[in-house]
Every structure is written in structure tokens, then in C-alpha cells.
CSV table of C-alpha atoms and ligand atoms in Angstrom, one decimal:
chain,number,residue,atom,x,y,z
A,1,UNK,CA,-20.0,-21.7,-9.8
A,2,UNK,CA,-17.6,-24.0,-8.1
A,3,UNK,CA,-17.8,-26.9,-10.6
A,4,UNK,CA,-18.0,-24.4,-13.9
A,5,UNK,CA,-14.5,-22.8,-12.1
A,6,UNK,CA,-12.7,-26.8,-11.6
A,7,UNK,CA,-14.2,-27.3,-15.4
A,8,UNK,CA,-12.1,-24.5,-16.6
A,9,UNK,CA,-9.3,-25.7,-14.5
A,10,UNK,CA,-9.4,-29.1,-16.1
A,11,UNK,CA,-9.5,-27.6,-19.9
A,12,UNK,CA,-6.8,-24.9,-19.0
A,13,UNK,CA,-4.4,-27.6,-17.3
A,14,UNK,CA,-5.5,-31.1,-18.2
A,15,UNK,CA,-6.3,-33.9,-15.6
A,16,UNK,CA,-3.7,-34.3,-12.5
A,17,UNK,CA,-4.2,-33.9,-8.9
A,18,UNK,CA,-7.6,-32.2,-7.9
A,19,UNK,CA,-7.4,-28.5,-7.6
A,20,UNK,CA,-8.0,-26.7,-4.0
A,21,UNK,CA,-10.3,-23.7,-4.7
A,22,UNK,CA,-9.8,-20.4,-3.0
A,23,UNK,CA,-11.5,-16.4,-2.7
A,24,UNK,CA,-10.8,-13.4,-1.5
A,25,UNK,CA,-13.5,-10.5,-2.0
A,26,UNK,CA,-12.7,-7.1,-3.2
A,27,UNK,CA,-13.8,-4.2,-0.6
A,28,UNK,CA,-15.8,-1.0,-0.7
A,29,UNK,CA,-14.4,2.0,1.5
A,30,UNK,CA,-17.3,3.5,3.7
A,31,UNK,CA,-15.0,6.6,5.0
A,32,UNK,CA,-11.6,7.0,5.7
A,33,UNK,CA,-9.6,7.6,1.9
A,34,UNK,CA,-5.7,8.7,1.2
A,35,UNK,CA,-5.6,8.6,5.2
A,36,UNK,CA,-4.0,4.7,4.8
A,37,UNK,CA,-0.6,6.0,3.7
A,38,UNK,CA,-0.4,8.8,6.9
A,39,UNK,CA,-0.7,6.9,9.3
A,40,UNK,CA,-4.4,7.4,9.8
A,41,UNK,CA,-7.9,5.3,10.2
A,42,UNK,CA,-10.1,3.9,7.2
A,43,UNK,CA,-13.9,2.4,7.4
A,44,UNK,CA,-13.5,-0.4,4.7
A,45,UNK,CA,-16.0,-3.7,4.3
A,46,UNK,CA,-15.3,-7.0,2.4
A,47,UNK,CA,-17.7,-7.9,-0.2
A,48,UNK,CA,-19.3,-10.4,-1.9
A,49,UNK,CA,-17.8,-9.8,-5.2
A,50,UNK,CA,-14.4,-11.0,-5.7
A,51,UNK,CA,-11.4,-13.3,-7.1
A,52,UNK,CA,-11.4,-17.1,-7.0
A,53,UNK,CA,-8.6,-19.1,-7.9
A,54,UNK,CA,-8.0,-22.9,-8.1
A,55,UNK,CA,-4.7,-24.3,-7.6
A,56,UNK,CA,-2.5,-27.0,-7.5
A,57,UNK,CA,1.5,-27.9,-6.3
A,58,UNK,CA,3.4,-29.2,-9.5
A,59,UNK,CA,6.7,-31.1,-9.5
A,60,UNK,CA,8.7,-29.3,-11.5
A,61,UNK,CA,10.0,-25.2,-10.7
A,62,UNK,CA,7.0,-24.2,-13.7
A,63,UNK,CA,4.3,-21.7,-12.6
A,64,UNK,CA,1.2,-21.6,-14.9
A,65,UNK,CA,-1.5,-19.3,-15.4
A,66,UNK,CA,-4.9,-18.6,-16.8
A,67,UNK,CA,-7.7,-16.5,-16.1
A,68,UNK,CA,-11.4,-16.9,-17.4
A,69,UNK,CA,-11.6,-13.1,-17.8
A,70,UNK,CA,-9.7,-12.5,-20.8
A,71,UNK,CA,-11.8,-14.3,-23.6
A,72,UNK,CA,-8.9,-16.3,-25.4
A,73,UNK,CA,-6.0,-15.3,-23.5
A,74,UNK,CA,-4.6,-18.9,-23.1
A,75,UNK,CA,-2.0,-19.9,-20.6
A,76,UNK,CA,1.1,-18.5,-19.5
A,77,UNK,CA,4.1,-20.5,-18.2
A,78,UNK,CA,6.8,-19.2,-16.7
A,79,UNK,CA,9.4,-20.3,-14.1
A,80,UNK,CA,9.4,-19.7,-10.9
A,81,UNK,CA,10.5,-16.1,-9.5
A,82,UNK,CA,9.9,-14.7,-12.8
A,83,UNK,CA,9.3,-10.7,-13.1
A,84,UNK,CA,7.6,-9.2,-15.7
A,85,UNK,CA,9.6,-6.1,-17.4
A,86,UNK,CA,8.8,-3.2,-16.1
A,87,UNK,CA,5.7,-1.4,-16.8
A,88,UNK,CA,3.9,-4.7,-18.3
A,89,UNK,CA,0.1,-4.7,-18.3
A,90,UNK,CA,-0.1,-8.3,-18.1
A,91,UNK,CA,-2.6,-9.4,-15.5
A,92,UNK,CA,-0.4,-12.2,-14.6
A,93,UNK,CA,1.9,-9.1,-12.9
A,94,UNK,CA,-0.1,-9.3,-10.0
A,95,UNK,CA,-0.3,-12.8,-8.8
A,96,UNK,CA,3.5,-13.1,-10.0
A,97,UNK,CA,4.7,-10.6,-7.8
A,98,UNK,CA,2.7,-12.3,-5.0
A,99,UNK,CA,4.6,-15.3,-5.5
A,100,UNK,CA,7.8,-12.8,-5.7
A,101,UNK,CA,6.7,-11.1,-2.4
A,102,UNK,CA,7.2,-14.3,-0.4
A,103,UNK,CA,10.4,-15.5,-1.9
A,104,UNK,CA,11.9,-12.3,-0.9
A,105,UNK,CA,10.0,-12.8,2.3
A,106,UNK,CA,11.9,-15.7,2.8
A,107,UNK,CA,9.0,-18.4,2.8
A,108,UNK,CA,9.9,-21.9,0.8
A,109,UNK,CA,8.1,-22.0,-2.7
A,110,UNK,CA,10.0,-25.5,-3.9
A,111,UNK,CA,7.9,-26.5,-6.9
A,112,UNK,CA,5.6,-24.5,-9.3
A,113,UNK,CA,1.7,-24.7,-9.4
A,114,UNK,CA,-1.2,-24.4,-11.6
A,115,UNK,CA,-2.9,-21.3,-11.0
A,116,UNK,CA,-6.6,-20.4,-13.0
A,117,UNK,CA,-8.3,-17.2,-11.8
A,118,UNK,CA,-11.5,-15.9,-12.3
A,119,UNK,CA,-12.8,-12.6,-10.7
A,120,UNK,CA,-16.4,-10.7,-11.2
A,121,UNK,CA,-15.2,-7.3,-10.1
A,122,UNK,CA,-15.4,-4.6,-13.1
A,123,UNK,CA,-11.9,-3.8,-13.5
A,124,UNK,CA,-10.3,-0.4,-13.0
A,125,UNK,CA,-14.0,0.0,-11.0
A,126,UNK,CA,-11.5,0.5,-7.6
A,127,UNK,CA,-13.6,-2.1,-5.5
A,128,UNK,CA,-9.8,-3.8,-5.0
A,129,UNK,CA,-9.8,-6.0,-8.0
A,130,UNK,CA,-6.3,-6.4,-7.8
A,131,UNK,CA,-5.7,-6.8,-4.2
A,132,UNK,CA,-8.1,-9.5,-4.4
A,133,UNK,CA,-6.0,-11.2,-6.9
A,134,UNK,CA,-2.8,-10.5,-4.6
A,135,UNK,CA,-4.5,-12.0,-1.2
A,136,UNK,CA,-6.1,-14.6,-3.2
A,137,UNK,CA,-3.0,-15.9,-4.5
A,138,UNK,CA,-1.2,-15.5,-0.6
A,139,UNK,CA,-4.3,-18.2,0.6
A,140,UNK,CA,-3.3,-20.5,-1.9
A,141,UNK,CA,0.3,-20.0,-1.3
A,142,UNK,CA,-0.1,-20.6,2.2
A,143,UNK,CA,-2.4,-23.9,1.9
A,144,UNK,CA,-0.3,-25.6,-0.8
A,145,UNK,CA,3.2,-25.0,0.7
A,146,UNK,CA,2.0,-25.1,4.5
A,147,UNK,CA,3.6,-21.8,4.9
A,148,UNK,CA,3.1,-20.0,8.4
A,149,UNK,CA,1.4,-16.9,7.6
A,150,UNK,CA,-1.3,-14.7,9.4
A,151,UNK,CA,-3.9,-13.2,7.3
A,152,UNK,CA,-3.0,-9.8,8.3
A,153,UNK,CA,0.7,-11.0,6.9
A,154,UNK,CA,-1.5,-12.1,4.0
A,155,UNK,CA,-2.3,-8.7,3.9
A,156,UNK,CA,0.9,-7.1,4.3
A,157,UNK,CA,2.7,-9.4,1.4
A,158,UNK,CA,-0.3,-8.2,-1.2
A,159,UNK,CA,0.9,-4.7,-0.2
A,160,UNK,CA,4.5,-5.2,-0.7
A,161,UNK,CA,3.8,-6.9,-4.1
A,162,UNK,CA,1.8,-3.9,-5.2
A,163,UNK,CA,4.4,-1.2,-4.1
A,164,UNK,CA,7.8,-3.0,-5.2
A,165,UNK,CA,6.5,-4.8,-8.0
A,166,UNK,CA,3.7,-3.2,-9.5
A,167,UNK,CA,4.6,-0.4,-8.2
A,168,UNK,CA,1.5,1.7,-7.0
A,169,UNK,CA,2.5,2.7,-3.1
A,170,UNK,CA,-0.8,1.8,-2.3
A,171,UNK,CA,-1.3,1.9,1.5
A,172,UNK,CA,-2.5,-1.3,3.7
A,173,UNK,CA,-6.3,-0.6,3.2
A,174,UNK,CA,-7.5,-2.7,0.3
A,175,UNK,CA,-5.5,-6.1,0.9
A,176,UNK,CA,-6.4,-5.7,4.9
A,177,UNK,CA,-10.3,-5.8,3.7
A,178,UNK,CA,-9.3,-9.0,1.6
A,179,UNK,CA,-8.1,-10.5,4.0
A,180,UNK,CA,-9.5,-10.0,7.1
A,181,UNK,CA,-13.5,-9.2,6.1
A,182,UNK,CA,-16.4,-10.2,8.5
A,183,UNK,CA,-19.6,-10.7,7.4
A,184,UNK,CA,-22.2,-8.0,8.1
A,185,UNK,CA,-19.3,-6.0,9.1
A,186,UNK,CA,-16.9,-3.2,8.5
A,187,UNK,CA,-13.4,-3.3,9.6
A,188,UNK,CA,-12.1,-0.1,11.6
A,189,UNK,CA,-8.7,0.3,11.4
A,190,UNK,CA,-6.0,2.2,12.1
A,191,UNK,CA,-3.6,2.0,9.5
A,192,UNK,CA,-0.2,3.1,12.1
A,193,UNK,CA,-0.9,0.2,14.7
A,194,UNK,CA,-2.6,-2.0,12.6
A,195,UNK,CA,-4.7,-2.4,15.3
A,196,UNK,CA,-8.9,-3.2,14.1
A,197,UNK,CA,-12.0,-3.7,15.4
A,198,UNK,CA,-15.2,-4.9,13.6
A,199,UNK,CA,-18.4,-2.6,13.7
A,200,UNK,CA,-21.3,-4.4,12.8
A,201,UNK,CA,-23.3,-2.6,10.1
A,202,UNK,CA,-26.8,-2.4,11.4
A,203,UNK,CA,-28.3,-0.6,9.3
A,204,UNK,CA,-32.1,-1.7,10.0
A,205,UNK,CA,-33.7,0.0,6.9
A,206,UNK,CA,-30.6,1.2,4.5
A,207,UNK,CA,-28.9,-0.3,2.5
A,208,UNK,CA,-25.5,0.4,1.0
A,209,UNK,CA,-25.5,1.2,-2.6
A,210,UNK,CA,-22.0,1.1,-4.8
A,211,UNK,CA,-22.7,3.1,-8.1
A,212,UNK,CA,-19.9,2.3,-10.8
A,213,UNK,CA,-19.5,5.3,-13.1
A,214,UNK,CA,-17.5,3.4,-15.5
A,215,UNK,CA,-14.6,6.0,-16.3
A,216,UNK,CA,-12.1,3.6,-15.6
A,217,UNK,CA,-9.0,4.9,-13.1
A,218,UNK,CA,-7.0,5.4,-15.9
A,219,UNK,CA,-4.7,8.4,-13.8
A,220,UNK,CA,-4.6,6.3,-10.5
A,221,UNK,CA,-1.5,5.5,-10.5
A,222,UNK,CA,0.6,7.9,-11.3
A,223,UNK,CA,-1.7,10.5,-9.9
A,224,UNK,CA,-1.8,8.5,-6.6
A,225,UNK,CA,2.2,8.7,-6.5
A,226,UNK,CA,2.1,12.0,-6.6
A,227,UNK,CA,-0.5,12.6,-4.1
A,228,UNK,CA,1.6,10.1,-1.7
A,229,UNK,CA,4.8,12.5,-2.2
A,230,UNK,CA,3.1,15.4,-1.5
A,231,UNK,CA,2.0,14.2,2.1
A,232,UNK,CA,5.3,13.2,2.1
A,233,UNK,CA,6.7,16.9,1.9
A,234,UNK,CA,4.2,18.0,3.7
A,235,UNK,CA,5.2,15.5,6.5
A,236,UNK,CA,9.1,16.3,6.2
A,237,UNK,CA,8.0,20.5,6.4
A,238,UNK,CA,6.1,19.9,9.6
A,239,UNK,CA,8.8,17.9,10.8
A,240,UNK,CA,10.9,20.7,11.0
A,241,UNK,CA,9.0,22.1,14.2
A,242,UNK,CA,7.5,18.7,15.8
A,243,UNK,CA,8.5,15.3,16.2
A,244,UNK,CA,5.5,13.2,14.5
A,245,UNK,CA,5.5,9.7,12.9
A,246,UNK,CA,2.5,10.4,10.1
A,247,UNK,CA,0.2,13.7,9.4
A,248,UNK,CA,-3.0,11.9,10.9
A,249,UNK,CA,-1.0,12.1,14.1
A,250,UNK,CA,-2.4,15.2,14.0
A,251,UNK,CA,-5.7,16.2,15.5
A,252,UNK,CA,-7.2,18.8,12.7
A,253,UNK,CA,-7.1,21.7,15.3
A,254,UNK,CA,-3.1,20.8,15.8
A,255,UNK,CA,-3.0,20.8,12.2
A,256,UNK,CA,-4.2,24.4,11.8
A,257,UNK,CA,-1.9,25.6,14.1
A,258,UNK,CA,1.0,24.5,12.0
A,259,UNK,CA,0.0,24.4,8.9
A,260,UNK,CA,1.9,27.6,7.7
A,261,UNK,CA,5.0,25.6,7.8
A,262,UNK,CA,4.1,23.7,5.1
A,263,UNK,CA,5.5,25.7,2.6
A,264,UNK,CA,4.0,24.5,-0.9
A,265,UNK,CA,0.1,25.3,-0.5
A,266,UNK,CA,-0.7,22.2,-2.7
A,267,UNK,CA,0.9,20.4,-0.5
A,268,UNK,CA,-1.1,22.2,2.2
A,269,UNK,CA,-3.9,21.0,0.8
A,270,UNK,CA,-3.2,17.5,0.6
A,271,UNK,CA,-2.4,17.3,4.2
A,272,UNK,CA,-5.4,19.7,5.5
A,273,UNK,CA,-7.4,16.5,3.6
A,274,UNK,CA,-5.7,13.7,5.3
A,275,UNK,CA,-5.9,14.8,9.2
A,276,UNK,CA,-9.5,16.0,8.5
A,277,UNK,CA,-10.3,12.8,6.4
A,278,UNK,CA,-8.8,10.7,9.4
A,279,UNK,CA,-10.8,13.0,12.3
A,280,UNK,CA,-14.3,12.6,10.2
A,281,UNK,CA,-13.6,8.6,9.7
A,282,UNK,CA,-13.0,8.6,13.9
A,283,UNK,CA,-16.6,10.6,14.5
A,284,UNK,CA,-18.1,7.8,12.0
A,285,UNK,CA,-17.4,5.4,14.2
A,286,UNK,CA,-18.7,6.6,17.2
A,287,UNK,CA,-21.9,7.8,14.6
A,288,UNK,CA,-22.5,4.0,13.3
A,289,UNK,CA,-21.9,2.8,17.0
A,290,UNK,CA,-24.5,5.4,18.3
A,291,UNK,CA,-27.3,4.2,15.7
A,292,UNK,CA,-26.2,8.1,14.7
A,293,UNK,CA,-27.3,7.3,10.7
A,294,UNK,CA,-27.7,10.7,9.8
A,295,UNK,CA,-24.4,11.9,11.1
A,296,UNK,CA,-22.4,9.2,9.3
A,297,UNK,CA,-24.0,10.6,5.9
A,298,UNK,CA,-23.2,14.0,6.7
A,299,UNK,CA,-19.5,12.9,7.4
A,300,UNK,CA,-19.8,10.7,3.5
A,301,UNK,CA,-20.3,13.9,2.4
A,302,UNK,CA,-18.1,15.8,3.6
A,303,UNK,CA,-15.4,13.5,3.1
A,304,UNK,CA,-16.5,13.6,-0.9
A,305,UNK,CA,-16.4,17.7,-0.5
A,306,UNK,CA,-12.6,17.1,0.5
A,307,UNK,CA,-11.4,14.7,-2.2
A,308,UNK,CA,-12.7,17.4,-4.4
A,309,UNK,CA,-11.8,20.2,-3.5
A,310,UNK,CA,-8.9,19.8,-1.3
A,311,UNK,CA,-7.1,16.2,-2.0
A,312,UNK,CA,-8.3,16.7,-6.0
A,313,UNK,CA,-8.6,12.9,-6.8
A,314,UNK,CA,-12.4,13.4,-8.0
A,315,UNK,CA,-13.7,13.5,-11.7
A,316,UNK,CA,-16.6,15.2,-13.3
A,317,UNK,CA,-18.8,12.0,-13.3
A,318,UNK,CA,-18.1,10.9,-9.7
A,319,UNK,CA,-19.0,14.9,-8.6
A,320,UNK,CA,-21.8,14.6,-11.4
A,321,UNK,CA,-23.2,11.1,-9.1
A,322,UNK,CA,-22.9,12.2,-5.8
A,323,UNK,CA,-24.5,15.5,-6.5
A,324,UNK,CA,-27.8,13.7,-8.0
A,325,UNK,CA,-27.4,11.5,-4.5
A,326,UNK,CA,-27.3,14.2,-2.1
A,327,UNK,CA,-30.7,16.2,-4.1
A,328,UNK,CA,-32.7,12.7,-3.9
A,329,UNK,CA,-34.7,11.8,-1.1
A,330,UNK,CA,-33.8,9.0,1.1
A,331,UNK,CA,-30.1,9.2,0.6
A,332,UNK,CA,-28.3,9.7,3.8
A,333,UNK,CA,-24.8,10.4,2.2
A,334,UNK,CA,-22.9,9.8,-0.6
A,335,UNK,CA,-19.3,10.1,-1.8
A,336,UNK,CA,-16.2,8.9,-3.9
A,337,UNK,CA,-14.9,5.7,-2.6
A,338,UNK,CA,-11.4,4.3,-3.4
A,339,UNK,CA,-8.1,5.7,-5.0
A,340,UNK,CA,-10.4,7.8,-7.1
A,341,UNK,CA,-10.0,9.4,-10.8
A,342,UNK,CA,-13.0,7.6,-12.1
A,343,UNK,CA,-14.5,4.0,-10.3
A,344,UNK,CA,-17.4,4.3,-8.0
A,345,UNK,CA,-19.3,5.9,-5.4
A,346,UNK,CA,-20.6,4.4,-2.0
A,347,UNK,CA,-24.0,5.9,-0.8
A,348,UNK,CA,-26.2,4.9,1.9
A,349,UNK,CA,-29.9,4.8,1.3
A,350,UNK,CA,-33.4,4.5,2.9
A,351,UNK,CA,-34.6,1.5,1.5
A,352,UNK,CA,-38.0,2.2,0.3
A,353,UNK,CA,-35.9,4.9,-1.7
A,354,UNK,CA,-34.1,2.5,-3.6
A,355,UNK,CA,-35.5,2.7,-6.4
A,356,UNK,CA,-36.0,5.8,-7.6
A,357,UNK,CA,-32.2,6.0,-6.3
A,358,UNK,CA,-31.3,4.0,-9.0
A,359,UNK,CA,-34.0,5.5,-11.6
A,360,UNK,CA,-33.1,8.9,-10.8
A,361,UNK,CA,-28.8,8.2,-11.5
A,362,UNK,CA,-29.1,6.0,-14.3
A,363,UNK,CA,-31.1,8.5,-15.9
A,364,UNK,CA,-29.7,11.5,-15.7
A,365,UNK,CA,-26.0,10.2,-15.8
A,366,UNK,CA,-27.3,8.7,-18.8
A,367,UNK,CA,-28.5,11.9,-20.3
A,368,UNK,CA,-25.2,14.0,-19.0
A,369,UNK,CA,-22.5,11.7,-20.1
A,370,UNK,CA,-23.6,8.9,-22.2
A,371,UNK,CA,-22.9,6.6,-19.9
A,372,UNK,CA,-24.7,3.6,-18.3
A,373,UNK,CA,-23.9,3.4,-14.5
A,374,UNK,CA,-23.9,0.3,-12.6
A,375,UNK,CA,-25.4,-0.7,-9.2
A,376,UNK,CA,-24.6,-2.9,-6.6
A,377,UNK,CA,-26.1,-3.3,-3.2
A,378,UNK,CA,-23.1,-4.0,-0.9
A,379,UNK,CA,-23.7,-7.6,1.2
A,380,UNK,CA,-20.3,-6.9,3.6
A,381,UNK,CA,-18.9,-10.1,3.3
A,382,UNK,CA,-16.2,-12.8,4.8
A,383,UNK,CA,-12.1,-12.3,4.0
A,384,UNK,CA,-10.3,-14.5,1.9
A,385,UNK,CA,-11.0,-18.2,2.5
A,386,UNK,CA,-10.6,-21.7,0.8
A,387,UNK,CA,-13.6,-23.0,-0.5
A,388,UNK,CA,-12.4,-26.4,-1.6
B,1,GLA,C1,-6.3,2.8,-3.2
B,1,GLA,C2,-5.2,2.2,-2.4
B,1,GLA,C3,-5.5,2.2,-0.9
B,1,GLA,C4,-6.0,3.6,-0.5
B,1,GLA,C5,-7.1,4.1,-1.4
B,1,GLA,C6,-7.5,5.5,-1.0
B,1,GLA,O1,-7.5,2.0,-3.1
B,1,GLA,O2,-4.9,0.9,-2.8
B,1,GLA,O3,-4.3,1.8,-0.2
B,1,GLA,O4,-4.9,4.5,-0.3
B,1,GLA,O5,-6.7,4.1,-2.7
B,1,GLA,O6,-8.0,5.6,0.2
């Protein structure tokens, strides 16, 4: 992998210095979704798919790109602090307004660089493709310009790139898991402190099962705007009658006891998700800590129930594979993981079960929609790290 990723390099750029080779993994959500932007906790692990880019200073102010994921797609060059217009697709958008994040951040980026990428995590599959890219490109930033950065600032950069220049207001969550991943672990954090702790993932005889349903998150963005405002009313209306920083201040019991003065019952809704989202990801803590399997999957599936019904950032296929998970044997939860509006679902399962898991899905989602699903069994793996 490492020499076929300098090859490309070399036939991208041409010979020069030696490229330093960096990764950062993508992440899967085990519970704890929309609750990032309210101030609330998420359940998130690094894995072992991911974003690798190799790298290297230049002398003059040009920054050049490549990835090996667009067959033919050549190289881009453009000079430093450049912004693409507005609504652009172009992948380059993200690592660009990485590059723009520290600038305005006030770190020294004096030359250009040669930047190749090459990911293997299904696009628009919301396993963090794109905040891999962003954290990826911080590490190399950091290493080639000797900048003073923490990974959690790492983290916080990728975020600011997304919100001010791609412009999703995507919470902390995804570029936190990119950055700060443990092996074997899951990351418990609480998105209002930042403060984290690692849980290790035993999981003696389950495994952890991501099931792509391949309806790409075509709505996410704009639908996930939206959803963010209405928290955001919901926030200001409850405001009115207590002082709180975020709605997952709010323990759910609180919640009901004021949740009349949210006027806007949509808006209701979408809050009545986010304190009970942040509540169930709390008691699925203590669950995995306890060795309390059962109870974890019973909280998965509740918090799928919720995105459903309540915070309405499910699809038909992700309801469609999550139902056939909860009717087969050996699964101890299942839900939607991510942003949502297509991408995958996370489900735990006994492992001599695995296989007619998969058997069983493939099959019937197959039959329903037309669709081939994909499966991955989740190895929780390391943050973002320079191989090279
Ligand atoms: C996307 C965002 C995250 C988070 C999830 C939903 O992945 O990037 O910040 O809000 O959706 O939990």
C-alpha cells in the first residue's frame, strides 16, 4: 500500500524531495447522533478505513493536488489561500479549506506543497470521509511546517473548515474520532467540555458490523442545516424561562417539564430527540462498562426509533436494514449511524450469527430495493498518524 501510494506520488508530481506519508481513519458512531451540536455526549470509534495523503513542502507559494480516487482527474494547482466558489463539488474543497482554516487561524503556511490523496471509504457512505480528508491534511500541515497544534486542535480546525468553508455546521464529532482514535476503543465524549475518555470495546464474542445501504446522503446537508436551526429555536424558546448553555443540558425529565414552551412542535420534536439521544448515549456507557451487552443494544435501538420518528433523518432503506437486524437472531441492536438520509447502519452481533446476518440483509435488501448492501466488520482503530 505504502510504496503503490509514493508511486502515484512520483507519477502525479515527478521526482523531488521524498514525500512524508500520513492517515487519518474515518469513524463509525456507536450511539450518541445530532447530540454533537447541543452540547451533548456521542459514542464514536476510529476505524481502520480511511484517507492517506503523501506530502511535501515546495519553494514557491503553489499548492498541488491529486487524488487516486477520481480515475483521470489529473492535478490541480492553485496558489496558496485559494477558495473555491461557492457551492463547488470539487473534492479539492475540503483539504483547501483545511489549509484556509489555519491561515485564518493564524499558523505560518510560507511555501506551497504537493499534496496526493487516496482514501478507501465509500463516499457519501457517512463513515467521515471528509473529515478524514480535513484531519489528514491538519497532520501534514502540522509536520511539514512544524506548526504547534494538538490533535484535538487538529480536530477543531477540520470542523471550522467544514462549517465556514464547506459549509455543513457539522458538530465536533467526526474530525474528534479522526483525530484522537484508540485502538480497540471508543471515544466518549462530551461534546460541551470536550472532555473524553476511552472505553475499551470488549466485546468477547460480538462483533461490530457496519452495513452500507448505498443511498448516498444526497439531503445531508441541507437537511442537516435545518435540523441544526431547529434545535436552535428550540434552544432560544426554552431560554425564555431557564438559563441553559445547550438542550442536552437537560436531563430528559427537565425536558418534559418544559417542553410546552417550545412553541413549534417540530421543533419540539427535534429537541425531545437530542436530550433523550444524549441521556441513552450516558446509560451506554455505564452498559458497555458493566459488560451490560444486552442493554447497549436495546439503547441502539432505541436511539434508531428516535431518528425516525422524532429527529426524521432516517430513510426507507436504513428503517428497511435495521428492521431485518432487530428480527434476526444474534443481533443485539441495530440502528442508523451518522448524519443520516441514506449511509449506513451500525449493529452489534453475536458472532457465530454472522453470517446468516449478512445472508439474511443482502438478501432481502436485495429483493426490496435492488440494491446490494455492503459489510464491514468495524476493527476500532488508531487517530490520524504519519506513517512515513
Ligand atoms: C454528521 C456530522 C456530525 C454529527 C453527525 C450526527 O456526521 O458531521 O458532527 O452531527 O452527523 O450525529
Amino acid at each position: 500500500m505504502i510504496r503503490t501510494l509514493l508511486d502515484a506520488f512520483t507519477a502525479r508530481f515527478g521526482p523531488g524531495d521524498a514525500p512524508r506519508l500520513f492517515f487519518a481513519p474515518g469513524r463509525v458512531n456507536l450511539i450518541g447522533e445530532h447530540t454533537d451540536y447541543n452540547g451533548g455526549h456521542v459514542f464514536p470509534c476510529a476505524l481502520s478505513l480511511g484517507t492517506w495523503c503523501a506530502a511535501r513542502r515546495r519553494s514557491d507559494s503553489t499548492v498541488r493536488l491529486a487524488t487516486g480516487n477520481i480515475p483521470r482527474s489529473g492535478v490541480l494547482r492553485h496558489p496558496l489561500g485559494y477558495r473555491a466558489r461557492r457551492g463547488s463539488r470539487c473534492w479539492s474543497r475540503y483539504p483547501e479549506s483545511v489549509i484556509n482554516a489555519f491561515r485564518h487561524a493564524g499558523f505560518q503556511i510560507p511555501t506551497g506543497m504537493d499534496l496526493y490523496y487516496y482514501g478507501n471509504i465509500p463516499s457519501g457512505s457517512g463513515l467521515s470521509s471528509s473529515a478524514s480528508m480535513e484531519v489528514v491534511t491538519g497532520a501534514v500541515l502540522r509536520e511539514l511546517y512544524g506548526l504547534r497544534v494538538s490533535s484535538v486542535r487538529l480536530a477543531q480546525l477540520g470542523q471550522y473548515a467544514e462549517n465556514v468553508y464547506v459549509g455543513v455546521q457539522c458538530g465536533i464529532m467526526d474530525q474528534f474520532a479522526s483525530a484522537m482514535g484508540r485502538r480497540a476503543h471508543a471515544i466518549y465524549l462530551d461534546t460541551a467540555s470536550l472532555r473524553y475518555e476511552y472505553a475499551p470495546l470488549r466485546l468477547p464474542d460480538s462483533s461490530i458490523v457496519v452495513c452500507n445501504s448505498r443511498v448516498k446522503h444526497s439531503l445531508a446537508s441541507s437537511e442537516y442545516n435545518l435540523r441544526r436551526s431547529q434545535c436552535e429555536t428550540a434552544l432560544a424558546a426554552l431560554r425564555t424561562v431557564r438559563d441553559i448553555p445547550a438542550l442536552c443540558a437537560l436531563t430528559p425529565e427537565e425536558f418534559e417539564a418544559l417542553s410546552e414552551r417550545i412553541p413549534d412542535p417540530l421543533c419540539r420534536k427535534r429537541a425531545r430527540h437530542a436530550v433523550r439521544e444524549n441521556a441513552r448515549t450516558q446509560q451506554a456507557l455505564e452498559a458497555l462498562r458493566a459488560d451490560r451487552l444486552a442493554d447497549f443494544g436495546r439503547l441502539m435501538n432505541e436511539s434508531h426509533v428516535s431518528l425516525r420518528d422524532d429527529y426524521e433523518v432516517s430513510c426507507p432503506e436504513l428503517d428497511l436494514l435495521t428492521r431485518l437486524a432487530w428480527d434476526t437472531e444474534g443481533v443485539v441492536g441495530s440502528r442508523m449511524t451518522g448524519g443520516g438520509f441514506g449511509g449506513c447502519t451500525v449493529s452489534i452481533v453475536k458472532t457465530e450469527a454472522l453470517a446468516d446476518f449478512q445472508e439474511k440483509l443482502a438478501r432481502v435488501y436485495r429483493e426490496r430495493t435492488g440494491l446490494e448492501a455492503e459489510f464491514y466488520t468495524v476493527e476500532a482503530g488508531d487517530g490520524v498518524r504519519r506513517l512515513i
